[in-house]
CSV table of N, CA and C in Angstrom, one decimal:
chain,number,residue,atom,x,y,z
K,154,MET,N,6.2,2.1,-17.5
K,154,MET,CA,6.4,0.7,-15.9
K,154,MET,C,4.7,1.8,-16.0
K,155,GLU,N,4.1,0.8,-15.3
K,155,GLU,CA,2.8,1.9,-15.3
K,155,GLU,C,2.7,2.0,-13.6
K,156,ILE,N,2.0,2.4,-13.2
K,156,ILE,CA,1.7,2.7,-11.6
K,156,ILE,C,1.4,1.8,-11.0
K,157,ASP,N,1.7,1.1,-9.7
K,157,ASP,CA,0.9,0.6,-9.9
K,157,ASP,C,-0.5,0.6,-8.8
K,158,PRO,N,-2.0,-0.4,-8.8
K,158,PRO,CA,-2.8,0.2,-8.4
K,158,PRO,C,-3.0,0.2,-7.4
K,159,VAL,N,-2.8,0.3,-6.7
K,159,VAL,CA,-3.3,0.4,-5.5
K,159,VAL,C,-2.2,1.8,-4.5
K,160,VAL,N,-1.0,2.6,-5.4
K,160,VAL,CA,-1.3,3.7,-5.0
K,160,VAL,C,-2.1,4.3,-5.4
K,161,LEU,N,-2.7,4.3,-6.8
K,161,LEU,CA,-3.9,5.1,-7.5
K,161,LEU,C,-5.1,4.9,-7.1
K,162,LEU,N,-5.0,3.7,-6.1
K,162,LEU,CA,-6.2,4.0,-6.0
K,162,LEU,C,-6.4,4.1,-3.9
K,163,ALA,N,-5.3,3.9,-3.7
K,163,ALA,CA,-4.7,5.5,-2.4
K,163,ALA,C,-4.7,6.9,-2.4
K,164,GLU,N,-4.7,6.6,-3.8
K,164,GLU,CA,-5.0,8.5,-3.8
K,164,GLU,C,-5.9,8.7,-4.0
K,165,GLU,N,-7.2,8.3,-4.5
K,165,GLU,CA,-7.8,8.2,-4.7
K,165,GLU,C,-9.3,7.8,-3.9
K,166,LEU,N,-8.5,7.9,-2.5
K,166,LEU,CA,-9.1,7.1,-1.2
K,166,LEU,C,-9.2,8.2,-0.6
K,167,ARG,N,-7.6,8.7,-0.2
K,167,ARG,CA,-7.7,10.6,0.6
K,167,ARG,C,-8.5,10.7,-0.1
K,168,ALA,N,-7.9,11.6,-1.7
K,168,ALA,CA,-8.6,12.3,-1.9
K,168,ALA,C,-10.9,12.4,-1.7
K,169,ALA,N,-10.9,11.4,-2.0
K,169,ALA,CA,-12.8,11.1,-1.4
K,169,ALA,C,-12.4,11.4,-0.7
K,170,GLU,N,-11.4,10.9,0.4
K,170,GLU,CA,-11.9,11.2,2.5
K,170,GLU,C,-11.8,13.1,2.5
K,171,THR,N,-10.9,13.2,1.6
K,171,THR,CA,-10.6,14.9,2.3
K,171,THR,C,-11.8,15.1,1.4
K,172,ALA,N,-12.6,15.3,0.1
K,172,ALA,CA,-14.1,14.9,0.4
K,172,ALA,C,-15.0,16.0,0.9
K,173,LEU,N,-15.1,14.7,1.8
K,173,LEU,CA,-16.3,14.5,2.2
K,173,LEU,C,-15.9,15.2,3.8
K,174,ARG,N,-15.2,14.8,4.3
K,174,ARG,CA,-15.0,15.7,5.3
K,174,ARG,C,-16.0,17.1,4.7
K,175,SER,N,-14.6,18.2,3.9
K,175,SER,CA,-15.6,19.2,3.3
K,175,SER,C,-17.2,18.9,3.2
K,176,ALA,N,-17.1,18.4,2.4
K,176,ALA,CA,-19.5,18.0,2.6
K,176,ALA,C,-19.9,18.0,3.8
K,177,ILE,N,-19.1,17.1,4.3
K,177,ILE,CA,-19.6,17.0,6.3
K,177,ILE,C,-19.8,18.2,7.0
K,178,GLN,N,-19.0,18.6,6.8
K,178,GLN,CA,-19.2,20.6,7.3
K,178,GLN,C,-20.3,21.3,6.7
K,179,ARG,N,-19.9,21.6,5.8
K,179,ARG,CA,-20.4,22.1,4.5
K,179,ARG,C,-22.3,21.5,5.0
K,180,TYR,N,-22.8,20.3,4.8
K,180,TYR,CA,-23.8,20.3,5.6
K,180,TYR,C,-24.0,20.1,6.7
K,181,GLU,N,-23.0,20.6,8.1
K,181,GLU,CA,-23.4,20.7,9.4
K,181,GLU,C,-23.8,22.6,9.3
K,182,GLN,N,-23.6,23.0,8.4
K,182,GLN,CA,-23.7,24.5,8.1
K,182,GLN,C,-25.5,24.6,7.1
K,183,ASP,N,-24.9,24.4,6.2
K,183,ASP,CA,-26.8,24.6,5.7
K,183,ASP,C,-28.1,24.0,6.0
K,184,HIS,N,-27.7,22.8,6.1
K,184,HIS,CA,-28.9,21.1,6.5
K,184,HIS,C,-29.1,21.2,4.2
K,185,ALA,N,-28.7,21.5,3.9
K,185,ALA,CA,-29.4,21.5,2.5
K,185,ALA,C,-29.7,20.2,2.0
K,186,ARG,N,-30.2,20.1,1.2
K,186,ARG,CA,-30.2,18.4,-0.4
K,186,ARG,C,-29.5,18.2,-0.3
K,187,GLU,N,-28.4,19.3,-1.4
K,187,GLU,CA,-28.2,19.0,-2.1
K,187,GLU,C,-26.7,18.3,-1.0
K,188,SER,N,-26.6,18.6,0.0
K,188,SER,CA,-24.9,19.0,0.6
K,188,SER,C,-25.3,17.2,1.7
K,189,GLY,N,-26.5,17.0,1.8
K,189,GLY,CA,-26.9,15.6,2.4
K,189,GLY,C,-26.5,14.5,1.1
K,190,GLU,N,-27.1,14.9,-0.2
K,190,GLU,CA,-26.1,14.2,-1.3
K,190,GLU,C,-25.9,14.2,-1.4
K,191,LYS,N,-25.1,14.6,-1.2
K,191,LYS,CA,-23.0,15.0,-2.4
K,191,LYS,C,-22.4,14.1,-0.7
K,192,VAL,N,-22.4,13.6,0.4
K,192,VAL,CA,-22.2,13.4,1.3
K,192,VAL,C,-22.3,11.7,1.5
K,193,ASN,N,-23.7,11.3,0.9
K,193,ASN,CA,-24.1,10.3,0.3
K,193,ASN,C,-23.3,9.8,-0.6
K,194,SER,N,-23.0,10.4,-2.1
K,194,SER,CA,-22.1,9.8,-2.2
K,194,SER,C,-21.4,10.0,-2.7
K,195,LEU,N,-20.7,10.3,-2.3
K,195,LEU,CA,-18.4,10.4,-1.7
K,195,LEU,C,-19.0,9.2,0.3
K,196,LEU,N,-20.2,8.4,0.3
K,196,LEU,CA,-19.8,7.5,0.9
K,196,LEU,C,-19.9,6.2,0.2
K,197,ASN,N,-21.0,6.6,-0.7
K,197,ASN,CA,-21.1,5.1,-1.5
K,197,ASN,C,-18.9,4.9,-2.4
K,198,ALA,N,-18.7,6.0,-2.9
K,198,ALA,CA,-17.9,6.3,-3.1
K,198,ALA,C,-16.3,5.9,-3.1
K,199,ILE,N,-15.7,6.1,-1.2
K,199,ILE,CA,-15.5,5.4,-0.4
K,199,ILE,C,-15.6,4.3,-0.4
K,200,LYS,N,-16.8,3.5,0.2
K,200,LYS,CA,-17.2,2.1,-0.5
K,200,LYS,C,-16.6,1.5,-1.2
K,201,SER,N,-16.7,1.7,-2.6
K,201,SER,CA,-16.7,1.5,-3.5
K,201,SER,C,-15.1,1.4,-3.4
K,202,LEU,N,-14.2,1.8,-3.4
K,202,LEU,CA,-12.8,2.0,-2.6
K,202,LEU,C,-12.1,1.1,-2.3
K,203,TYR,N,-13.2,1.3,-1.6
K,203,TYR,CA,-12.2,-0.1,0.3
K,203,TYR,C,-12.1,-1.5,-0.5
K,204,ARG,N,-13.3,-1.3,-1.2
K,204,ARG,CA,-14.1,-3.2,-1.8
K,204,ARG,C,-13.0,-2.5,-2.8
K,205,ASP,N,-12.4,-2.2,-3.5
K,205,ASP,CA,-10.9,-2.1,-5.5
K,205,ASP,C,-10.2,-2.3,-4.5
K,206,LEU,N,-9.7,-2.0,-3.1
K,206,LEU,CA,-8.3,-1.4,-2.0
K,206,LEU,C,-8.2,-3.8,-2.0
K,207,PHE,N,-9.7,-3.9,-1.5
K,207,PHE,CA,-9.1,-5.0,-0.6
K,207,PHE,C,-9.5,-6.6,-2.0
K,208,GLU,N,-9.8,-5.8,-2.8
K,208,GLU,CA,-9.5,-6.8,-4.2
K,208,GLU,C,-8.5,-6.7,-5.1
K,209,THR,N,-7.7,-5.8,-4.4
K,209,THR,CA,-6.1,-5.1,-5.7
K,209,THR,C,-5.2,-6.2,-5.3
K,210,VAL,N,-3.9,-6.9,-6.0
K,210,VAL,CA,-3.2,-7.4,-5.7
K,210,VAL,C,-2.5,-5.9,-6.0
K,211,PRO,N,-0.8,-5.6,-5.0
K,211,PRO,CA,-0.1,-3.9,-5.2
K,211,PRO,C,0.9,-5.5,-5.9
K,212,THR,N,1.5,-4.4,-7.1
K,212,THR,CA,2.3,-5.2,-8.4
K,212,THR,C,4.2,-4.6,-7.7
K,213,SER,N,4.0,-3.5,-6.5
K,213,SER,CA,5.4,-3.4,-6.3
K,213,SER,C,5.2,-3.1,-5.1
K,214,ALA,N,6.9,-2.8,-4.3
K,214,ALA,CA,6.9,-2.7,-2.7
K,214,ALA,C,6.1,-1.3,-2.4
K,215,LEU,N,5.9,-0.2,-3.2
K,215,LEU,CA,5.6,0.5,-3.0
K,215,LEU,C,3.4,0.8,-3.1
K,216,GLY,N,3.4,0.1,-3.1
K,216,GLY,CA,1.8,-0.7,-3.4
K,216,GLY,C,1.4,-1.2,-1.8
K,217,ALA,N,2.5,-2.5,-1.6
K,217,ALA,CA,2.7,-3.5,-0.9
K,217,ALA,C,2.8,-2.1,0.6
K,218,ALA,N,3.5,-0.9,0.7
K,218,ALA,CA,3.8,-0.4,2.1
K,218,ALA,C,2.3,-0.2,1.9
K,219,GLU,N,1.5,0.8,1.0
K,219,GLU,CA,0.7,1.7,1.2
K,219,GLU,C,-0.9,0.5,1.6
K,220,MET,N,-0.5,-0.8,1.2
K,220,MET,CA,-1.6,-1.6,2.1
K,220,MET,C,-1.0,-1.7,4.1
K,221,LEU,N,0.2,-1.9,3.8
K,221,LEU,CA,1.3,-1.4,5.4
K,221,LEU,C,0.3,-0.5,5.8
K,222,ARG,N,0.4,0.9,5.4
K,222,ARG,CA,-0.9,1.7,6.3
K,222,ARG,C,-1.7,1.6,6.8
K,223,MET,N,-2.6,0.9,5.8
K,223,MET,CA,-3.7,1.1,6.0
K,223,MET,C,-4.3,-0.5,6.7
K,224,ALA,N,-3.9,-1.1,6.8
K,224,ALA,CA,-3.8,-2.3,7.7
K,224,ALA,C,-2.9,-1.6,8.7
K,225,ALA,N,-2.4,-0.8,9.0
K,225,ALA,CA,-2.1,-0.1,10.4
K,225,ALA,C,-3.3,0.3,11.0
K,226,GLN,N,-3.7,1.1,10.4
K,226,GLN,CA,-5.0,1.9,10.6
K,226,GLN,C,-6.2,1.3,11.1
K,227,ARG,N,-5.9,0.1,10.9
K,227,ARG,CA,-6.8,-0.6,10.9
K,227,ARG,C,-6.5,-1.9,12.5
K,228,LEU,N,-5.9,-1.7,13.2
K,228,LEU,CA,-5.1,-2.3,14.4
K,228,LEU,C,-5.9,-1.3,15.8
K,229,PRO,N,-6.3,-2.5,15.9
K,229,PRO,CA,-7.2,-2.1,18.0
K,229,PRO,C,-6.0,-1.1,18.7
K,230,PHE,N,-6.3,-0.7,19.3
K,230,PHE,CA,-5.5,-0.1,20.4
K,230,PHE,C,-4.3,-0.9,21.0
K,231,SER,N,-5.1,-2.6,21.2
K,231,SER,CA,-4.1,-2.9,21.7
K,231,SER,C,-3.4,-4.2,21.5
K,232,MET,N,-3.3,-3.3,20.3
K,232,MET,CA,-2.5,-4.2,18.7
K,232,MET,C,-1.0,-2.7,18.7
K,233,SER,N,-1.3,-1.7,19.7
K,233,SER,CA,-0.9,-0.3,19.1
K,233,SER,C,1.4,-0.3,19.3
K,234,ARG,N,1.0,-1.1,19.9
K,234,ARG,CA,2.7,-1.4,19.8
K,234,ARG,C,3.4,-2.2,18.3
K,235,TYR,N,2.5,-2.8,17.7
K,235,TYR,CA,2.9,-3.1,16.3
K,235,TYR,C,2.3,-1.7,15.6
K,236,THR,N,1.6,-0.9,15.1
K,236,THR,CA,1.4,-0.4,15.1
K,236,THR,C,2.6,0.4,14.0
K,237,SER,N,3.0,0.4,15.2
K,237,SER,CA,4.7,1.9,14.8
K,237,SER,C,5.2,0.1,14.1
K,238,HIS,N,5.6,-1.1,14.0
K,238,HIS,CA,6.4,-1.7,13.2
K,238,HIS,C,6.4,-1.5,11.8
K,239,PHE,N,4.5,-1.9,12.0
K,239,PHE,CA,4.2,-2.0,10.5
K,239,PHE,C,4.2,-0.5,10.0
K,240,HIS,N,4.6,0.4,10.4
K,240,HIS,CA,4.9,1.7,9.4
K,240,HIS,C,6.6,1.8,9.4
K,241,GLU,N,7.0,1.1,10.3
K,241,GLU,CA,8.8,1.1,10.0
K,241,GLU,C,8.9,-0.3,8.5
K,242,VAL,N,8.2,-0.8,8.7
K,242,VAL,CA,7.7,-1.7,7.2
K,242,VAL,C,7.5,-1.4,6.2
K,243,ALA,N,6.7,-0.2,6.7
K,243,ALA,CA,5.8,0.1,5.2
K,243,ALA,C,6.5,1.5,4.7
K,244,ASP,N,7.9,2.4,5.7
K,244,ASP,CA,8.5,3.5,5.2
K,244,ASP,C,9.5,2.4,4.5
K,245,ARG,N,10.2,1.4,4.9
K,245,ARG,CA,11.5,0.5,3.6
K,245,ARG,C,10.9,0.3,2.2
K,246,LEU,N,10.1,-1.0,3.0
K,246,LEU,CA,8.8,-0.7,1.2
K,246,LEU,C,8.6,0.3,0.6
K,247,GLY,N,8.3,1.2,1.1
K,247,GLY,CA,8.7,2.6,0.4
K,247,GLY,C,9.7,4.0,-0.1
K,248,ALA,N,10.7,2.8,0.4
K,248,ALA,CA,12.2,3.4,0.5
K,248,ALA,C,12.1,2.8,-0.7
K,249,GLY,N,11.5,1.8,-1.0
K,249,GLY,CA,12.6,0.5,-1.6
K,249,GLY,C,13.5,-0.6,-1.6
K,250,ARG,N,13.0,-1.0,-0.2
K,250,ARG,CA,13.9,-1.8,-0.4
K,250,ARG,C,13.1,-2.9,1.5
K,251,ARG,N,13.2,-4.4,0.2
K,251,ARG,CA,12.4,-5.2,1.1
K,251,ARG,C,13.6,-6.7,1.8
K,252,GLU,N,13.5,-5.8,3.0
K,252,GLU,CA,14.5,-6.9,4.1
K,252,GLU,C,13.9,-9.0,4.0
K,253,HIS,N,14.3,-8.9,4.3
K,253,HIS,CA,14.1,-10.6,4.3
K,253,HIS,C,12.8,-10.5,5.9
K,254,ALA,N,13.5,-9.7,6.6
K,254,ALA,CA,12.9,-9.5,8.6
K,254,ALA,C,11.2,-9.7,8.0
K,255,ASP,N,11.5,-8.7,7.5
K,255,ASP,CA,10.3,-8.0,7.6
K,255,ASP,C,9.7,-8.7,7.3
K,256,LEU,N,9.6,-9.4,6.0
K,256,LEU,CA,8.7,-10.9,5.3
K,256,LEU,C,8.4,-11.3,5.6
K,257,ILE,N,8.9,-11.9,6.9
K,257,ILE,CA,9.4,-13.1,8.3
K,257,ILE,C,8.2,-12.4,8.9
K,258,TRP,N,8.3,-11.1,9.4
K,258,TRP,CA,7.6,-10.2,10.4
K,258,TRP,C,6.6,-10.5,10.5
K,259,LEU,N,6.2,-10.2,9.2
K,259,LEU,CA,4.4,-10.0,8.3
K,259,LEU,C,4.0,-11.3,8.1
K,260,ARG,N,4.5,-12.3,7.5
K,260,ARG,CA,4.3,-14.0,8.1
K,260,ARG,C,4.2,-14.0,9.2
K,261,ALA,N,4.2,-13.6,9.9
K,261,ALA,CA,4.2,-14.2,11.2
K,261,ALA,C,2.7,-13.2,11.9
K,262,MET,N,2.9,-11.9,11.6
K,262,MET,CA,1.4,-11.0,11.7
K,262,MET,C,0.1,-11.7,11.0
K,263,ARG,N,0.0,-11.7,10.3
K,263,ARG,CA,-0.4,-12.4,9.4
K,263,ARG,C,-1.3,-13.1,10.2
K,264,GLY,N,-0.9,-14.1,10.3
K,264,GLY,CA,-1.6,-16.0,11.4
K,264,GLY,C,-1.8,-15.0,12.6
K,265,SER,N,-1.3,-14.2,13.3
K,265,SER,CA,-2.2,-13.6,14.1
K,265,SER,C,-2.9,-12.6,14.3
K,266,LEU,N,-3.3,-12.3,13.2
K,266,LEU,CA,-4.5,-11.3,12.7
K,266,LEU,C,-5.2,-12.1,12.7
K,267,ARG,N,-5.4,-13.2,11.8
K,267,ARG,CA,-6.3,-14.7,11.2
K,267,ARG,C,-6.3,-15.2,12.0
K,268,ASP,N,-5.9,-15.5,12.9
K,268,ASP,CA,-6.2,-16.3,14.6
K,268,ASP,C,-6.9,-15.4,14.8
K,269,GLY,N,-7.0,-14.4,15.0
K,269,GLY,CA,-8.4,-13.6,15.8
K,269,GLY,C,-7.5,-13.0,16.7
K,270,GLN,N,-6.4,-12.8,17.3
K,270,GLN,CA,-5.2,-11.9,17.6
K,270,GLN,C,-5.7,-10.3,17.2
K,271,GLY,N,-6.6,-9.4,18.1
K,271,GLY,CA,-7.0,-8.1,17.5
K,271,GLY,C,-8.4,-8.2,17.7
K,272,GLY,N,-8.9,-9.7,17.9
K,272,GLY,CA,-10.7,-8.8,17.6
K,272,GLY,C,-10.9,-8.7,17.3
K,273,ASP,N,-12.1,-8.0,16.1
K,273,ASP,CA,-12.6,-8.4,15.1
K,273,ASP,C,-12.0,-7.0,13.9
K,274,GLN,N,-11.0,-6.3,14.6
K,274,GLN,CA,-9.9,-5.5,14.0
K,274,GLN,C,-9.2,-5.7,13.4
K,275,GLY,N,-8.3,-6.5,13.8
K,275,GLY,CA,-7.1,-7.7,13.6
K,275,GLY,C,-7.4,-8.5,12.3
K,276,THR,N,-8.9,-9.1,12.9
K,276,THR,CA,-9.3,-9.7,11.7
K,276,THR,C,-9.7,-8.8,9.9
K,277,ARG,N,-10.3,-7.7,10.5
K,277,ARG,CA,-10.2,-7.0,9.1
K,277,ARG,C,-8.6,-7.2,8.6
K,278,ALA,N,-8.5,-5.8,9.5
K,278,ALA,CA,-6.2,-5.7,9.0
K,278,ALA,C,-5.9,-6.8,7.9
K,279,ALA,N,-6.1,-8.2,8.5
K,279,ALA,CA,-6.0,-9.9,8.3
K,279,ALA,C,-6.2,-9.1,6.6
K,280,PRO,N,-6.6,-9.7,5.5
K,280,PRO,CA,-6.5,-9.4,4.1
K,280,PRO,C,-6.1,-8.5,3.2
K,281,LEU,N,-5.6,-7.0,4.5
K,281,LEU,CA,-4.5,-6.8,4.5
K,281,LEU,C,-3.5,-6.4,4.3
K,282,VAL,N,-3.2,-7.8,4.7
K,282,VAL,CA,-1.9,-7.8,5.2
K,282,VAL,C,-1.1,-9.0,4.2
K,283,THR,N,-2.2,-9.8,4.0
K,283,THR,CA,-1.6,-10.8,3.1
K,283,THR,C,-1.7,-10.3,1.6
K,284,LEU,N,-2.1,-9.1,1.2
K,284,LEU,CA,-2.7,-8.5,0.0
K,284,LEU,C,-1.1,-8.1,-0.1
K,285,ALA,N,-0.9,-7.3,1.1
K,285,ALA,CA,1.1,-6.6,0.8
K,285,ALA,C,1.7,-7.6,0.5
K,286,LEU,N,1.8,-8.6,1.6
K,286,LEU,CA,2.4,-9.8,1.0
K,286,LEU,C,2.8,-10.1,0.3
K,287,ALA,N,1.8,-10.4,-1.0
K,287,ALA,CA,1.9,-10.8,-2.2
K,287,ALA,C,2.6,-9.2,-2.5
K,288,GLY,N,2.2,-8.5,-2.5
K,288,GLY,CA,2.7,-7.1,-3.7
K,288,GLY,C,4.8,-7.4,-2.9
K,289,ALA,N,4.7,-7.5,-1.8
K,289,ALA,CA,6.1,-7.5,-1.5
K,289,ALA,C,7.2,-8.3,-1.8
K,290,ALA,N,6.8,-9.5,-1.2
K,290,ALA,CA,7.0,-10.8,-2.1
K,290,ALA,C,7.0,-11.0,-3.7
K,291,ARG,N,7.4,-10.2,-4.4
K,291,ARG,CA,7.1,-10.2,-6.3
K,291,ARG,C,8.7,-10.0,-6.7
K,292,PRO,N,9.1,-11.1,-6.5
K,292,PRO,CA,10.5,-11.1,-7.2
K,292,PRO,C,10.8,-10.0,-8.6
K,293,ILE,N,11.5,-8.8,-8.7
K,293,ILE,CA,11.8,-7.7,-9.0
K,293,ILE,C,13.2,-8.2,-10.3
K,294,LEU,N,12.3,-8.2,-11.9
K,294,LEU,CA,13.3,-8.2,-12.5
K,294,LEU,C,14.5,-7.5,-13.1
K,295,VAL,N,15.1,-7.0,-13.8
K,295,VAL,CA,16.5,-7.0,-13.6
K,295,VAL,C,17.5,-6.8,-15.1
K,296,PHE,N,17.1,-5.7,-16.1
K,296,PHE,CA,17.4,-6.3,-17.1
K,296,PHE,C,18.4,-5.4,-17.6
K,297,ARG,N,19.6,-6.3,-18.5
K,297,ARG,CA,20.5,-5.3,-18.1
K,297,ARG,C,21.2,-5.6,-19.9
K,298,ALA,N,21.6,-4.4,-20.2
K,298,ALA,CA,22.2,-4.4,-21.7
K,298,ALA,C,23.0,-4.1,-22.0
K,299,MET,N,24.2,-5.4,-22.6
K,299,MET,CA,25.6,-4.9,-23.0
K,299,MET,C,25.5,-4.5,-24.3
K,300,VAL,N,26.2,-3.7,-24.3
K,300,VAL,CA,26.7,-2.9,-25.7
K,300,VAL,C,27.7,-2.5,-26.1
K,301,PRO,N,27.7,-4.7,-27.2
K,301,PRO,CA,28.6,-4.3,-27.8
K,301,PRO,C,29.8,-3.6,-27.9
K,302,PRO,N,30.8,-3.3,-28.4
K,302,PRO,CA,32.1,-2.0,-29.0
K,302,PRO,C,32.4,-2.0,-30.7
K,303,PRO,N,31.8,-0.8,-30.8
K,303,PRO,CA,32.1,-0.4,-31.9
K,303,PRO,C,33.3,-1.5,-33.0
K,304,ARG,N,32.9,-2.3,-34.6
K,304,ARG,CA,33.2,-2.8,-35.2
K,304,ARG,C,34.6,-2.6,-35.1
K,305,ASP,N,35.1,-0.8,-36.0
K,305,ASP,CA,35.8,-0.6,-36.4
K,305,ASP,C,37.1,-0.1,-35.4
K,306,GLU,N,37.5,-0.7,-34.4
K,306,GLU,CA,38.2,-0.2,-32.9
K,306,GLU,C,38.7,-2.0,-32.9
K,307,PRO,N,39.5,-2.7,-32.4
K,307,PRO,CA,39.9,-4.0,-32.5
K,307,PRO,C,39.9,-3.3,-30.8
K,308,MET,N,39.3,-4.8,-30.3
K,308,MET,CA,39.0,-5.1,-28.8
K,308,MET,C,39.8,-4.6,-28.1
K,309,ARG,N,40.4,-4.6,-27.0
K,309,ARG,CA,42.2,-4.3,-26.1
K,309,ARG,C,41.6,-4.9,-25.0
K,310,LEU,N,42.6,-5.5,-24.5
K,310,LEU,CA,42.3,-6.4,-23.1
K,310,LEU,C,43.0,-5.5,-22.0
K,311,PRO,N,42.2,-5.6,-20.9
K,311,PRO,CA,42.8,-4.2,-19.7
K,311,PRO,C,44.4,-5.1,-19.4
K,312,ARG,N,45.7,-4.8,-19.2
K,312,ARG,CA,46.4,-4.3,-19.0
K,312,ARG,C,46.4,-4.9,-17.0
K,313,ARG,N,47.8,-5.6,-16.6
K,313,ARG,CA,47.6,-5.7,-15.4
K,313,ARG,C,49.0,-5.2,-15.0
């Protein structure tokens, strides 16, 4: 099974942000041209990763959970009461549990964010919620295989 592309992008984004923090600290100490160029290249890489992330549909509940965590980070302070609920839903999705009530709540939140509740930050978080919903609502296919009994043994019926 392939890894969800959103999980991969989120991991790359975390690594780039960590590298950016250390590059900024280095630049603040030495003010060298190379350090400044490193900061700029990392900023461009992060910008590109965010662009890719906003265009990638999660293929699993785990990828949807990553999207919801990122959407929760973008919510304004006025919507902080919803942030914990976003994280709870993301935790359930990350554990592989998709609950119908969570999908309904996410659809309602998506509508609220699209309608401007939360201002510009809420409007920017709405596409992430939309993508997370697309990943969380994907059907799960479970393949079961039946192994036929060996041919040399007669099939026995269970006793009552």
